[in-house]
Coordinates of C-alpha atoms in Angstrom, one line a residue:
M4 CA 279.4 29.5 65.6
T5 CA 281.5 29.2 69.0
K6 CA 285.2 30.9 69.9
T7 CA 288.7 29.3 70.5
R8 CA 291.1 31.2 71.2
N9 CA 289.6 34.5 70.3
Q10 CA 288.9 33.7 67.0
K11 CA 284.9 32.7 65.7
Q12 CA 284.7 29.4 64.3
Y13 CA 282.1 28.7 62.1
T14 CA 280.6 25.4 60.7
I15 CA 278.8 24.0 56.9
Q16 CA 277.2 20.8 58.1
G17 CA 274.6 19.2 55.4
T18 CA 273.1 15.6 53.8
I19 CA 274.2 14.1 50.3
L20 CA 271.5 13.0 49.0
N21 CA 270.7 11.2 45.4
Q22 CA 267.3 11.3 43.2
N23 CA 266.0 8.3 46.0
K24 CA 266.5 10.0 48.7
K25 CA 269.2 7.9 50.2
P26 CA 271.9 9.0 51.7
V27 CA 275.4 8.7 49.4
K28 CA 278.9 8.1 51.2
G29 CA 282.2 9.5 49.5
V30 CA 281.2 13.0 48.2
L31 CA 283.7 15.0 48.4
I32 CA 283.1 18.3 49.6
R33 CA 285.2 21.6 49.6
A34 CA 283.9 25.1 50.5
T35 CA 286.0 27.9 48.8
D36 CA 285.7 31.3 49.6
L37 CA 284.2 33.1 46.2
D38 CA 285.1 36.4 46.3
P39 CA 285.6 38.4 43.7
Q40 CA 288.0 41.1 45.0
T41 CA 290.3 37.8 45.8
S42 CA 291.8 34.8 44.6
E43 CA 289.5 31.7 45.3
K44 CA 290.9 29.9 48.6
L45 CA 289.9 26.7 49.8
I46 CA 288.4 27.2 53.8
G47 CA 288.2 24.2 56.2
G48 CA 289.9 22.1 53.6
H49 CA 287.7 19.4 52.5
V50 CA 285.6 16.3 54.0
Y51 CA 283.8 12.9 52.7
T52 CA 280.8 12.4 53.4
D53 CA 280.0 9.4 55.8
E54 CA 277.4 6.2 55.8
K55 CA 275.0 8.8 56.2
G56 CA 275.6 11.2 53.7
K57 CA 276.3 14.0 56.5
Y58 CA 279.4 16.1 55.8
I59 CA 281.0 18.9 59.1
I60 CA 283.8 21.4 57.8
T61 CA 284.8 24.6 60.4
F62 CA 286.9 27.5 59.4
R63 CA 288.0 29.8 61.7
E64 CA 287.4 34.1 61.6
S65 CA 291.0 34.0 60.1
D66 CA 289.8 32.2 56.8
F67 CA 287.9 35.5 55.8
R68 CA 291.2 38.1 56.4
T69 CA 291.9 39.9 52.8
R70 CA 295.2 41.8 53.6
D71 CA 296.7 37.9 53.8
R72 CA 295.3 37.0 50.1
K73 CA 296.4 38.4 46.9
K74 CA 293.5 40.4 44.4
V75 CA 291.8 38.7 41.4
P76 CA 294.0 40.0 38.0
T77 CA 291.2 42.2 36.3

């Protein structure tokens, strides 16, 4: 986690491997906020795994501000 322009920046990273523990290139990775009080929201965009199966998604604290979101219909 780093700070940019007074906002915290967060990182989700990982590696995708197949059943033989070999890296998988080109897998679409998305991170979503699944807060039950708000609509699902994509955070940090989407990325694809590289040739080593690695991915990194970064997003800001502002991606979680609930005042910008609509309530989930009940």
